Short mmCIF file of C-alpha atoms in Angstrom, two decimals:
data_model
loop_
_atom_site.label_atom_id
_atom_site.label_comp_id
_atom_site.label_asym_id
_atom_site.label_seq_id
_atom_site.Cartn_x
_atom_site.Cartn_y
_atom_site.Cartn_z
CA MET A 1 4.50 8.53 -34.94
CA PRO A 2 3.41 6.89 -31.68
CA LYS A 3 2.67 3.20 -31.87
CA THR A 4 -0.78 2.13 -30.82
CA PRO A 5 -0.64 -0.69 -28.30
CA PRO A 6 -2.60 -3.80 -29.23
CA ALA A 7 -6.13 -3.93 -27.92
CA SER A 8 -6.72 -6.13 -24.91
CA PRO A 9 -8.30 -9.53 -25.72
CA PRO A 10 -11.97 -10.13 -24.85
CA GLU A 11 -12.68 -10.91 -21.20
CA GLY A 12 -13.49 -14.57 -21.88
CA ARG A 13 -10.26 -15.08 -23.75
CA VAL A 14 -8.31 -13.36 -20.97
CA ALA A 15 -9.86 -15.80 -18.45
CA ALA A 16 -8.83 -18.77 -20.59
CA ALA A 17 -5.32 -17.40 -21.05
CA MET A 18 -4.97 -16.76 -17.32
CA SER A 19 -6.10 -20.33 -16.57
CA ALA A 20 -3.28 -21.67 -18.75
CA LEU A 21 -0.72 -19.32 -17.20
CA ILE A 22 -1.79 -20.19 -13.65
CA LEU A 23 -1.45 -23.91 -14.42
CA ALA A 24 2.05 -23.26 -15.76
CA VAL A 25 3.09 -21.30 -12.67
CA LEU A 26 1.63 -24.05 -10.48
CA LEU A 27 3.69 -26.72 -12.26
CA ALA A 28 6.93 -24.73 -12.23
CA SER A 29 6.58 -23.70 -8.56
CA LEU A 30 5.51 -27.18 -7.44
CA ASP A 31 8.60 -28.62 -9.06
CA GLN A 32 10.72 -26.55 -6.69
CA THR A 33 8.92 -27.92 -3.60
CA ILE A 34 7.46 -31.33 -4.43
CA VAL A 35 10.89 -32.94 -4.69
CA SER A 36 12.00 -32.12 -1.13
CA THR A 37 10.14 -34.95 0.64
CA ALA A 38 10.97 -37.44 -2.13
CA LEU A 39 14.76 -36.88 -2.02
CA PRO A 40 15.58 -39.63 0.53
CA ARG A 41 13.71 -42.27 -1.49
CA MET A 42 15.35 -41.05 -4.73
CA ALA A 43 18.77 -41.37 -3.10
CA GLU A 44 17.94 -44.90 -1.94
CA ASP A 45 16.58 -46.08 -5.30
CA LEU A 46 19.33 -44.47 -7.40
CA ASP A 47 22.17 -45.15 -4.93
CA GLY A 48 23.26 -41.52 -4.79
CA PHE A 49 23.20 -40.22 -1.20
CA ASP A 50 26.41 -38.22 -1.59
CA ASP A 51 25.18 -36.14 -4.54
CA ILE A 52 21.41 -36.09 -4.00
CA ALA A 53 21.49 -32.34 -3.19
CA TRP A 54 22.20 -31.71 -6.88
CA VAL A 55 18.65 -32.84 -7.75
CA SER A 56 17.30 -29.63 -6.21
CA ALA A 57 20.30 -27.43 -6.98
CA ALA A 58 20.34 -28.38 -10.68
CA TYR A 59 16.79 -27.12 -11.21
CA LEU A 60 17.37 -23.90 -9.27
CA LEU A 61 20.66 -23.24 -11.02
CA ALA A 62 19.30 -23.77 -14.54
CA SER A 63 16.04 -21.88 -14.01
CA THR A 64 17.83 -18.87 -12.50
CA ALA A 65 20.58 -18.79 -15.13
CA VAL A 66 18.22 -18.73 -18.13
CA THR A 67 15.61 -16.33 -16.74
CA PRO A 68 17.09 -13.12 -18.26
CA LEU A 69 17.66 -14.79 -21.64
CA TRP A 70 14.09 -16.08 -21.89
CA GLY A 71 12.79 -12.62 -21.00
CA LYS A 72 14.86 -10.88 -23.68
CA LEU A 73 14.13 -13.49 -26.36
CA GLY A 74 10.43 -13.08 -25.63
CA ASP A 75 10.79 -9.33 -26.28
CA MET A 76 12.59 -10.00 -29.56
CA PHE A 77 10.76 -12.98 -31.06
CA GLY A 78 7.33 -12.95 -29.41
CA ARG A 79 6.43 -14.19 -25.96
CA LYS A 80 3.73 -16.63 -27.02
CA ARG A 81 5.97 -18.86 -29.15
CA LEU A 82 8.76 -18.77 -26.53
CA TYR A 83 6.26 -19.63 -23.79
CA LEU A 84 4.96 -22.62 -25.74
CA ALA A 85 8.55 -23.73 -26.41
CA SER A 86 9.62 -23.44 -22.75
CA THR A 87 6.53 -25.35 -21.59
CA THR A 88 7.26 -28.11 -24.09
CA VAL A 89 10.87 -28.35 -22.87
CA PHE A 90 9.61 -28.54 -19.29
CA LEU A 91 7.20 -31.39 -20.06
CA ILE A 92 9.78 -33.39 -22.05
CA ALA A 93 12.26 -32.98 -19.19
CA SER A 94 9.60 -34.06 -16.66
CA VAL A 95 9.18 -37.34 -18.51
CA ALA A 96 12.97 -37.76 -18.59
CA CYS A 97 13.10 -37.19 -14.81
CA GLY A 98 10.38 -39.77 -14.23
CA LEU A 99 12.19 -42.36 -16.38
CA ALA A 100 15.72 -41.68 -15.06
CA ARG A 101 17.66 -44.89 -14.37
CA ASN A 102 20.48 -43.36 -12.31
CA LEU A 103 21.37 -40.14 -10.53
CA PRO A 104 23.39 -38.52 -13.37
CA GLU A 105 20.42 -38.99 -15.72
CA LEU A 106 18.07 -37.46 -13.14
CA ILE A 107 20.36 -34.47 -12.53
CA GLY A 108 20.74 -33.89 -16.27
CA ALA A 109 16.98 -34.05 -16.75
CA ARG A 110 16.51 -31.62 -13.85
CA VAL A 111 18.84 -29.15 -15.56
CA LEU A 112 16.71 -29.35 -18.72
CA GLN A 113 13.57 -29.06 -16.62
CA GLY A 114 14.97 -25.93 -14.97
CA VAL A 115 15.66 -24.41 -18.39
CA GLY A 116 12.01 -24.89 -19.34
CA GLY A 117 10.65 -23.92 -15.92
CA GLY A 118 12.64 -20.67 -15.85
CA GLY A 119 11.14 -19.68 -19.19
CA MET A 120 7.62 -20.59 -18.10
CA ILE A 121 7.82 -18.38 -15.01
CA VAL A 122 9.31 -15.21 -16.50
CA LEU A 123 7.29 -15.37 -19.73
CA THR A 124 4.10 -15.92 -17.75
CA PHE A 125 4.71 -12.73 -15.80
CA ALA A 126 5.52 -10.83 -18.99
CA LEU A 127 2.50 -12.22 -20.85
CA VAL A 128 0.24 -10.64 -18.24
CA GLY A 129 1.51 -7.33 -19.59
CA ASP A 130 0.35 -8.39 -23.06
CA ILE A 131 -3.14 -9.56 -22.14
CA ALA A 132 -4.05 -7.10 -19.38
CA ALA A 133 -4.22 -3.33 -19.19
CA PRO A 134 -1.82 -1.73 -16.67
CA ALA A 135 -4.66 -1.05 -14.22
CA ARG A 136 -5.52 -4.79 -14.07
CA ARG A 137 -2.02 -6.28 -14.01
CA GLY A 138 -1.71 -6.19 -10.23
CA ARG A 139 -4.88 -8.23 -9.80
CA TYR A 140 -3.68 -10.93 -12.18
CA GLN A 141 -0.14 -10.98 -10.80
CA GLY A 142 -1.68 -11.47 -7.35
CA MET A 143 -3.19 -14.75 -8.54
CA PHE A 144 0.30 -16.05 -9.35
CA GLY A 145 1.56 -15.08 -5.91
CA SER A 146 -1.25 -17.08 -4.31
CA VAL A 147 -0.27 -20.07 -6.43
CA TYR A 148 3.30 -19.80 -5.12
CA GLY A 149 2.09 -19.82 -1.53
CA VAL A 150 -0.18 -22.82 -2.05
CA ALA A 151 2.56 -24.71 -3.91
CA SER A 152 5.03 -24.15 -1.07
CA ILE A 153 2.71 -25.99 1.33
CA VAL A 154 1.04 -28.50 -0.99
CA GLY A 155 4.25 -29.49 -2.80
CA PRO A 156 5.94 -31.34 0.07
CA LEU A 157 2.64 -33.03 0.95
CA LEU A 158 2.16 -34.29 -2.61
CA GLY A 159 5.78 -35.42 -2.71
CA GLY A 160 5.19 -37.47 0.42
CA VAL A 161 1.97 -39.00 -0.91
CA PHE A 162 3.52 -39.94 -4.25
CA THR A 163 6.60 -41.39 -2.55
CA ASP A 164 4.70 -43.44 0.04
CA GLN A 165 1.68 -44.54 -2.00
CA LEU A 166 2.95 -44.71 -5.61
CA SER A 167 6.51 -43.83 -6.53
CA TRP A 168 8.70 -40.71 -6.40
CA ARG A 169 8.67 -40.83 -10.22
CA TRP A 170 5.06 -39.61 -10.18
CA ALA A 171 6.27 -36.33 -8.70
CA PHE A 172 7.55 -35.65 -12.22
CA LEU A 173 5.19 -37.66 -14.43
CA ILE A 174 2.11 -35.87 -13.02
CA ASN A 175 3.33 -32.76 -14.85
CA LEU A 176 2.55 -34.30 -18.24
CA PRO A 177 -1.30 -34.38 -18.23
CA VAL A 178 -1.64 -31.05 -16.40
CA GLY A 179 0.99 -29.39 -18.59
CA ALA A 180 -0.56 -30.74 -21.78
CA VAL A 181 -3.89 -29.11 -20.86
CA ALA A 182 -2.13 -25.81 -20.12
CA LEU A 183 -0.26 -26.02 -23.43
CA VAL A 184 -3.41 -26.55 -25.49
CA ILE A 185 -5.29 -23.72 -23.75
CA ALA A 186 -2.31 -21.37 -24.10
CA ALA A 187 -1.94 -22.10 -27.81
CA ARG A 188 -5.56 -21.13 -28.40
CA ALA A 189 -6.07 -18.30 -25.92
CA LEU A 190 -2.84 -16.31 -25.77
CA PRO A 191 -2.65 -13.25 -28.05
CA PRO A 192 -0.75 -13.57 -31.36
CA ALA A 193 3.01 -13.39 -31.05
CA THR A 194 4.72 -10.14 -32.01
CA ARG A 195 8.31 -9.40 -32.85
CA GLY A 196 10.30 -6.46 -31.59
CA ALA A 197 13.29 -4.83 -33.20
CA LYS A 198 15.53 -6.94 -35.41
CA ALA A 199 18.86 -7.40 -33.67
CA ARG A 200 21.52 -10.01 -33.02
CA ILE A 201 21.04 -12.14 -29.94
CA ASP A 202 23.36 -11.04 -27.14
CA TYR A 203 25.20 -14.35 -26.75
CA ALA A 204 28.11 -12.83 -24.81
CA GLY A 205 25.86 -11.08 -22.32
CA ALA A 206 23.66 -14.16 -21.90
CA THR A 207 26.73 -16.33 -21.24
CA VAL A 208 28.26 -13.96 -18.68
CA LEU A 209 24.94 -13.40 -16.92
CA ALA A 210 24.27 -17.16 -16.79
CA ALA A 211 27.74 -17.66 -15.30
CA VAL A 212 27.02 -15.01 -12.65
CA ALA A 213 23.73 -16.73 -11.80
CA THR A 214 25.46 -20.11 -11.66
CA GLY A 215 28.06 -18.78 -9.25
CA LEU A 216 25.43 -17.21 -6.99
CA VAL A 217 23.32 -20.38 -6.88
CA LEU A 218 26.33 -22.63 -6.19
CA VAL A 219 27.53 -20.37 -3.39
CA THR A 220 24.11 -20.21 -1.73
CA SER A 221 23.31 -23.90 -2.26
CA PHE A 222 26.64 -25.41 -1.15
CA GLY A 223 28.24 -22.73 1.05
CA GLU A 224 27.36 -24.51 4.26
CA ARG A 225 28.10 -27.99 2.92
CA TRP A 226 31.52 -27.11 1.48
CA GLY A 227 32.36 -24.53 4.16
CA TRP A 228 31.93 -20.76 3.73
CA GLY A 229 35.68 -20.24 4.10
CA SER A 230 36.72 -23.16 1.88
CA PRO A 231 38.85 -22.49 -1.22
CA ALA A 232 35.99 -23.65 -3.46
CA ILE A 233 33.46 -21.16 -2.05
CA VAL A 234 35.94 -18.28 -1.80
CA GLY A 235 37.02 -18.94 -5.38
CA LEU A 236 33.39 -19.06 -6.54
CA ILE A 237 32.63 -15.75 -4.83
CA ALA A 238 35.67 -14.09 -6.39
CA ALA A 239 34.87 -15.44 -9.86
CA THR A 240 31.22 -14.39 -9.58
CA LEU A 241 32.17 -10.85 -8.57
CA ALA A 242 34.66 -10.62 -11.44
CA LEU A 243 32.05 -11.79 -13.93
CA ALA A 244 29.50 -9.31 -12.54
CA VAL A 245 31.98 -6.48 -13.15
CA LEU A 246 32.68 -7.79 -16.66
CA LEU A 247 28.95 -7.88 -17.44
CA VAL A 248 28.64 -4.07 -17.41
CA PRO A 249 30.92 -3.31 -20.41
CA VAL A 250 29.67 -6.40 -22.27
CA GLU A 251 26.05 -5.21 -22.07
CA ARG A 252 26.94 -1.62 -22.95
CA ARG A 253 28.46 -2.80 -26.23
CA ALA A 254 25.58 -5.11 -27.16
CA GLY A 255 23.01 -3.96 -29.72
CA ALA A 256 20.15 -5.74 -27.95
CA PRO A 257 21.47 -6.50 -24.45
CA VAL A 258 19.91 -9.29 -22.41
CA LEU A 259 20.13 -6.97 -19.41
CA PRO A 260 19.61 -3.46 -20.86
CA PRO A 261 21.84 -0.97 -18.98
CA ALA A 262 19.01 1.57 -19.02
CA LEU A 263 16.89 -0.75 -16.86
CA LEU A 264 19.65 -0.79 -14.27
CA GLY A 265 19.73 3.00 -14.45
CA SER A 266 16.05 3.15 -13.44
CA ARG A 267 15.49 3.71 -9.73
CA THR A 268 12.11 1.98 -10.00
CA VAL A 269 13.63 -1.18 -11.51
CA VAL A 270 16.66 -1.31 -9.21
CA PHE A 271 14.84 -0.53 -5.97
CA SER A 272 11.95 -2.87 -6.83
CA SER A 273 14.37 -5.69 -7.64
CA LEU A 274 16.22 -5.18 -4.35
CA ILE A 275 12.92 -5.15 -2.45
CA GLY A 276 11.96 -8.38 -4.23
CA PHE A 277 15.34 -9.87 -3.26
CA PHE A 278 14.94 -9.03 0.45
CA ALA A 279 11.26 -10.02 0.57
CA ASN A 280 11.88 -13.38 -1.10
CA ALA A 281 14.83 -14.11 1.20
CA ALA A 282 12.50 -13.70 4.19
CA MET A 283 9.60 -15.46 2.47
CA PHE A 284 11.50 -18.66 1.68
CA ALA A 285 13.20 -18.71 5.08
CA VAL A 286 9.67 -18.88 6.47
CA LEU A 287 8.14 -21.30 3.96
CA VAL A 288 11.04 -23.78 4.03
CA TYR A 289 11.93 -23.84 7.73
CA LEU A 290 8.64 -23.36 9.57
CA PRO A 291 7.47 -26.89 8.61
CA THR A 292 10.84 -28.20 9.85
CA TYR A 293 10.29 -26.41 13.17
CA LEU A 294 6.79 -27.88 13.51
CA GLN A 295 7.90 -31.42 12.68
CA THR A 296 10.98 -31.29 14.92
CA VAL A 297 9.80 -29.35 17.99
CA HIS A 298 6.09 -30.17 18.00
CA GLY A 299 6.57 -33.69 16.65
CA VAL A 300 3.83 -33.47 14.02
CA SER A 301 3.85 -35.33 10.72
CA ALA A 302 4.53 -33.68 7.37
CA THR A 303 0.79 -33.68 6.67
CA LEU A 304 -0.10 -32.09 10.01
CA SER A 305 2.63 -29.49 9.61
CA GLY A 306 0.91 -28.44 6.41
CA ILE A 307 -2.38 -28.11 8.30
CA HIS A 308 -0.67 -25.99 10.98
CA MET A 309 0.59 -23.72 8.16
CA LEU A 310 -2.93 -23.08 6.83
CA PRO A 311 -3.27 -19.68 8.61
CA LEU A 312 -0.12 -18.53 6.82
CA VAL A 313 -1.45 -19.74 3.45
CA ALA A 314 -4.83 -18.11 4.12
CA GLY A 315 -3.18 -14.80 4.96
CA LEU A 316 -0.99 -15.05 1.88
CA VAL A 317 -3.82 -15.84 -0.53
CA VAL A 318 -6.16 -13.13 0.80
CA SER A 319 -3.48 -10.44 0.95
CA GLN A 320 -2.26 -11.30 -2.55
CA SER A 321 -5.77 -10.85 -3.91
CA LEU A 322 -6.34 -7.56 -2.08
CA ALA A 323 -2.88 -6.21 -2.90
CA GLY A 324 -3.45 -6.98 -6.57
CA ARG A 325 -6.66 -4.94 -6.55
CA TRP A 326 -5.12 -2.07 -4.62
CA ALA A 327 -2.10 -2.00 -6.92
CA ALA A 328 -4.42 -1.11 -9.80
CA HIS A 329 -4.25 2.43 -8.39
CA ALA A 330 -0.71 3.63 -9.02
CA GLU A 331 -0.76 6.15 -6.19
CA ARG A 332 -1.50 3.33 -3.70
CA ARG A 333 1.33 0.97 -4.69
CA ARG A 334 3.97 2.39 -2.37
CA THR A 335 1.49 2.37 0.54
CA VAL A 336 0.58 -1.27 -0.18
CA LEU A 337 4.26 -2.17 -0.47
CA LEU A 338 5.14 -0.46 2.81
CA GLY A 339 2.18 -2.11 4.54
CA GLY A 340 3.21 -5.55 3.29
CA LEU A 341 6.86 -5.12 4.27
CA ALA A 342 5.84 -3.83 7.73
CA ALA A 343 3.49 -6.80 8.26
CA ASN A 344 6.20 -9.17 7.07
CA LEU A 345 8.69 -7.60 9.49
CA ALA A 346 6.15 -7.85 12.32
CA GLY A 347 5.63 -11.51 11.45
CA LEU A 348 9.37 -12.24 11.64
CA LEU A 349 9.62 -10.48 15.00
CA LEU A 350 6.72 -12.58 16.28
CA LEU A 351 8.42 -15.73 14.97
CA GLY A 352 11.40 -14.61 17.01
CA THR A 353 9.36 -15.67 20.08
CA LEU A 354 9.24 -19.34 19.03
CA GLY A 355 11.85 -20.16 21.65
CA SER A 356 9.37 -19.38 24.44
CA GLY A 357 7.07 -22.21 23.31
CA PRO A 358 3.93 -20.34 22.16
CA GLY A 359 0.65 -22.26 22.11
CA THR A 360 -1.32 -23.29 19.04
CA LEU A 361 -3.46 -20.14 18.99
CA ALA A 362 -0.43 -17.85 19.34
CA LEU A 363 1.36 -19.76 16.58
CA SER A 364 -1.65 -19.42 14.29
CA VAL A 365 -1.72 -15.64 14.85
CA CYS A 366 2.03 -15.42 14.10
CA PHE A 367 1.56 -17.45 10.92
CA LEU A 368 -1.44 -15.38 9.81
CA ILE A 369 0.38 -12.04 10.21
CA THR A 370 3.45 -13.44 8.46
CA GLY A 371 1.32 -14.74 5.59
CA VAL A 372 -0.36 -11.36 5.13
CA GLY A 373 3.02 -9.66 4.92
CA VAL A 374 4.50 -12.27 2.60
CA GLY A 375 1.53 -12.02 0.24
CA MET A 376 1.41 -8.26 -0.20
CA VAL A 377 4.91 -7.68 -1.57
CA PRO A 378 6.05 -9.80 -4.56
CA MET A 379 3.45 -9.03 -7.20
CA VAL A 380 3.14 -5.36 -6.28
CA VAL A 381 6.86 -5.08 -6.94
CA LEU A 382 6.49 -6.76 -10.34
CA THR A 383 3.47 -4.65 -11.30
CA THR A 384 5.35 -1.47 -10.36
CA VAL A 385 8.24 -2.39 -12.64
CA GLN A 386 6.05 -3.51 -15.56
CA ASN A 387 4.10 -0.26 -15.51
CA SER A 388 7.29 1.81 -15.53
CA VAL A 389 8.80 0.42 -18.75
CA PRO A 390 7.71 0.42 -22.42
CA ALA A 391 6.00 -2.68 -23.83
CA ALA A 392 9.14 -3.60 -25.79
CA ASP A 393 11.04 -4.13 -22.52
CA LEU A 394 8.35 -5.97 -20.53
CA GLY A 395 10.15 -9.30 -20.83
CA ALA A 396 13.57 -7.96 -19.86
CA ALA A 397 12.16 -5.94 -16.95
CA SER A 398 10.13 -8.92 -15.68
CA ALA A 399 13.27 -11.07 -15.96
CA VAL A 400 15.31 -8.63 -13.85
CA VAL A 401 12.76 -8.78 -11.02
CA THR A 402 12.31 -12.55 -11.32
CA PHE A 403 16.08 -13.06 -11.35
CA ALA A 404 16.49 -10.93 -8.19
CA ARG A 405 13.69 -12.81 -6.44
CA SER A 406 15.16 -16.21 -7.37
CA ILE A 407 18.57 -15.27 -6.02
CA GLY A 408 16.89 -13.82 -2.93
CA ALA A 409 15.07 -17.11 -2.31
CA ALA A 410 18.30 -19.13 -2.60
CA PHE A 411 20.13 -16.61 -0.42
CA GLY A 412 17.44 -16.63 2.28
CA VAL A 413 17.31 -20.43 2.49
CA ALA A 414 21.11 -20.72 2.60
CA VAL A 415 21.67 -17.99 5.19
CA PHE A 416 18.82 -19.15 7.43
CA GLY A 417 20.02 -22.75 7.22
CA THR A 418 23.49 -21.67 8.33
CA LEU A 419 22.08 -19.55 11.17
CA LEU A 420 19.84 -22.42 12.31
CA ASN A 421 22.51 -25.13 12.27
CA THR A 422 25.17 -22.90 13.84
CA GLY A 423 22.77 -21.68 16.54
CA PHE A 424 21.65 -25.22 17.33
CA ALA A 425 25.23 -26.53 17.49
CA ASP A 426 26.23 -23.77 19.92
CA ARG A 427 23.26 -24.46 22.21
CA ALA A 428 23.50 -28.28 22.03
CA ARG A 429 27.26 -28.58 22.46
CA ALA A 430 26.96 -29.64 26.11
CA LEU A 431 24.51 -32.47 25.39
CA PRO A 432 25.76 -36.10 25.40
CA THR A 433 26.85 -37.32 21.96
CA GLY A 434 26.46 -41.01 22.66
CA GLY A 435 23.90 -43.05 20.76
CA GLY A 436 24.39 -41.26 17.47
CA PHE A 437 23.52 -37.65 18.39
CA ASP A 438 25.58 -35.01 16.59
CA PRO A 439 25.17 -31.31 17.58
CA ALA A 440 25.97 -30.34 13.99
CA ARG A 441 22.98 -32.34 12.72
CA PRO A 442 19.55 -31.45 14.16
CA ASP A 443 18.06 -34.50 12.45
CA THR A 444 19.83 -36.72 15.04
CA ILE A 445 17.86 -35.31 18.01
CA GLY A 446 15.72 -38.47 18.06
CA HIS A 447 18.76 -40.51 19.17
CA LEU A 448 18.84 -38.75 22.55
CA PRO A 449 17.15 -40.05 25.73
CA ALA A 450 14.05 -38.23 26.97
CA ALA A 451 15.61 -35.59 29.27
CA PRO A 452 18.43 -34.40 26.99
CA ARG A 453 16.06 -34.66 24.01
CA ASP A 454 13.81 -32.00 25.58
CA ALA A 455 16.86 -29.77 26.01
CA ALA A 456 17.82 -30.34 22.38
CA LEU A 457 14.31 -29.49 21.19
CA ASP A 458 14.40 -26.29 23.25
CA ALA A 459 17.78 -25.46 21.67
CA PHE A 460 16.35 -26.05 18.21
CA ALA A 461 13.34 -23.80 18.95
CA HIS A 462 15.60 -20.99 20.19
CA ALA A 463 17.92 -21.39 17.19
CA THR A 464 14.94 -21.11 14.83
CA ALA A 465 13.65 -18.00 16.61
CA SER A 466 17.09 -16.36 16.53
CA GLY A 467 17.38 -17.09 12.82
CA TYR A 468 14.20 -15.14 12.07
CA LEU A 469 15.43 -12.22 14.17
CA TRP A 470 18.67 -12.17 12.16
CA ILE A 471 16.69 -12.15 8.89
CA ALA A 472 14.46 -9.25 10.03
CA PRO A 473 16.96 -6.47 9.10
CA ALA A 474 16.61 -7.50 5.43
CA LEU A 475 12.97 -6.42 5.54
CA ALA A 476 13.92 -3.20 7.34
CA ALA A 477 16.21 -2.49 4.37
CA GLY A 478 13.29 -3.21 2.04
CA ILE A 479 11.10 -0.71 3.90
CA LEU A 480 13.81 1.94 3.56
CA LEU A 481 14.03 1.33 -0.20
CA ALA A 482 10.24 1.45 -0.57
CA LEU A 483 10.18 4.89 1.04
CA PHE A 484 12.28 6.20 -1.86
CA LEU A 485 10.34 4.35 -4.56
CA LYS A 486 8.45 6.81 -6.77
CA PRO A 487 4.93 5.70 -7.71
CA SER A 488 4.49 5.66 -11.46
CA GLY A 489 1.62 5.01 -13.81
CA GLU A 490 1.67 3.52 -17.27
CA ASN A 491 4.92 3.98 -19.21
CA GLY A 492 6.70 5.59 -16.29
CA LYS A 493 4.52 8.69 -15.91
CA ASN A 494 4.58 10.23 -12.47
CA VAL A 495 1.11 9.78 -11.02
CA LYS A 496 1.15 12.91 -8.92
CA ASN A 497 1.83 15.59 -11.47
CA GLY A 498 1.50 13.85 -14.78
CA LYS A 499 5.11 14.50 -15.69
CA ASN A 500 7.19 11.88 -17.33
CA GLY A 501 9.01 9.75 -14.84
CA GLU A 502 12.23 7.87 -15.18
CA ASN A 503 13.89 7.40 -18.52
CA VAL A 504 13.63 3.73 -19.27
CA LYS A 505 14.26 3.02 -22.89
CA SER A 506 13.86 0.07 -25.18
CA GLY A 507 16.79 -1.42 -27.01
CA GLY A 508 20.37 -0.18 -26.95
CA ASN A 509 22.12 2.86 -25.56
CA VAL A 510 20.39 6.16 -24.87
CA LYS A 511 21.41 9.49 -26.29
CA SER A 512 20.81 12.15 -23.70
CA GLY A 513 18.08 14.55 -24.49
CA GLU A 514 16.25 12.28 -26.93
CA SER A 515 12.85 11.02 -26.01
CA GLY A 516 10.35 8.76 -27.66
CA GLU A 517 6.74 8.07 -27.02
CA SER A 518 5.41 8.87 -23.55
CA GLY A 519 8.61 10.71 -22.71
CA LEU A 520 10.74 7.55 -22.92
CA PRO A 521 14.22 7.84 -24.46
CA ARG A 522 14.59 6.50 -27.96
CA SER A 523 17.01 3.78 -28.80
CA THR A 524 19.98 4.77 -30.94
CA THR A 525 18.94 1.95 -33.25
CA ARG A 526 15.38 2.79 -34.21
CA PRO A 527 13.30 -0.38 -33.83
CA THR A 528 10.73 -1.38 -36.36
CA ALA A 529 7.14 -1.47 -35.18
CA PRO A 530 6.10 -4.82 -33.77
CA ARG A 531 4.09 -6.87 -36.22
CA ALA A 532 1.63 -9.65 -35.57
CA GLU A 533 2.94 -12.88 -37.01
CA GLU A 534 -0.20 -14.86 -36.51
CA SER A 535 -3.61 -13.78 -37.65
CA ALA A 536 -5.21 -16.39 -35.40
CA PRO A 537 -4.12 -18.42 -32.40
CA ALA A 538 -2.25 -21.61 -33.08
CA ALA A 539 -4.29 -24.74 -32.87
#
């Protein structure tokens, strides 16, 4: 007999729950950006210049590796309790980061913080599926996308303020009061936790998938530093590929796989994840390196570079909000997605003119168009996937998309950084190296005299522009994938003819020809109906 989905909470309770979730996303996303400007002072205080890159890499590695596991555990044991647990871990780790006495302690605390932050992000996205009807999910997911955009600009500014005026430790300790408020609101406002089918945790799949994620993050984070052709990177790539191949049979044998094979057999899930990968690669190449361009070529401070980026943030926030509303109509999602990818591609092509020295107004227009494109894609992708799978697989499906986007972000930053440094070195090779200038290090441009410094700045501007042109084909690939993405309504129903769409099942393997509710294949192990474990929200 078909299971009746739980009724949506009252509007006031939804608003309170969304406030808590937005605060959580703000904290987790800020923690990926706020540290960047504080790294030099951390290295100085903790005497760890050689290994300071691990402070950022440790968080990214841990949060990416645990994302699929948090998503699946939320499906199995209830997303509310897992969300509260991950937020608690994040806050405890934040205190440990702020109190770290040496670099190994800080790196270890960052790993723990990444474990909590990864759970906060993916469970937040999945919880929207619990508290909002499918038609309203896009609007709420759009709010999270706006938070990401704001955090990418505000984070480095806050990191600089804390470092210069207080201490870099406050970049972590500030999480405690804000996170505590979010935790209390979430405990009261989120819907009661529910359990899915009883099954053994897929430890083998979680371990292999975490190893794959670790390999990908290490390759993207340290490929340029260690050398893309070095034995360490080549060995990591080979090991990661071998583990990825091993993951397929491991998940097929699992009773409750962390990465259900049926999800990877869904064109909607696979294509949406790839689009998220390409879009995030371009998005983070823009968000991370445009401030560097402004500070290096235009000579503005970190604060002023944030002000120059305001048109991009404005475009991102407005387009996220509009895209979320438009995505409520299933038949419009592909159009919105194509429009966002096209605007994003146009923005990258415009950024490819940076080498010609555009004026302030032209830069603002470039940033605005780029922001509009960046804002329209991520949450539409997530909403499309969530509305194509049954409720029992919301966490796992959200984790697949989040995982792809996280790897895309790391990949985009790494590839663009390599393109930028290589392009600058090629163009600046003829410049004098006396006085401390090194063509392999753009941060040494200031050591040059006035005339060669202008040539170096021009080389850096052209290298930045070329980098964005090289990234543009990734968005062209995303547009091609979006053209073949079928729009679907709730539970995978085709919106054009009302027929059941793709077969995305919940649980284990699918027997061909069997279908459950809403035309979705049944699991070979029939799950028990979810049951509410709390009659009232936790205090």
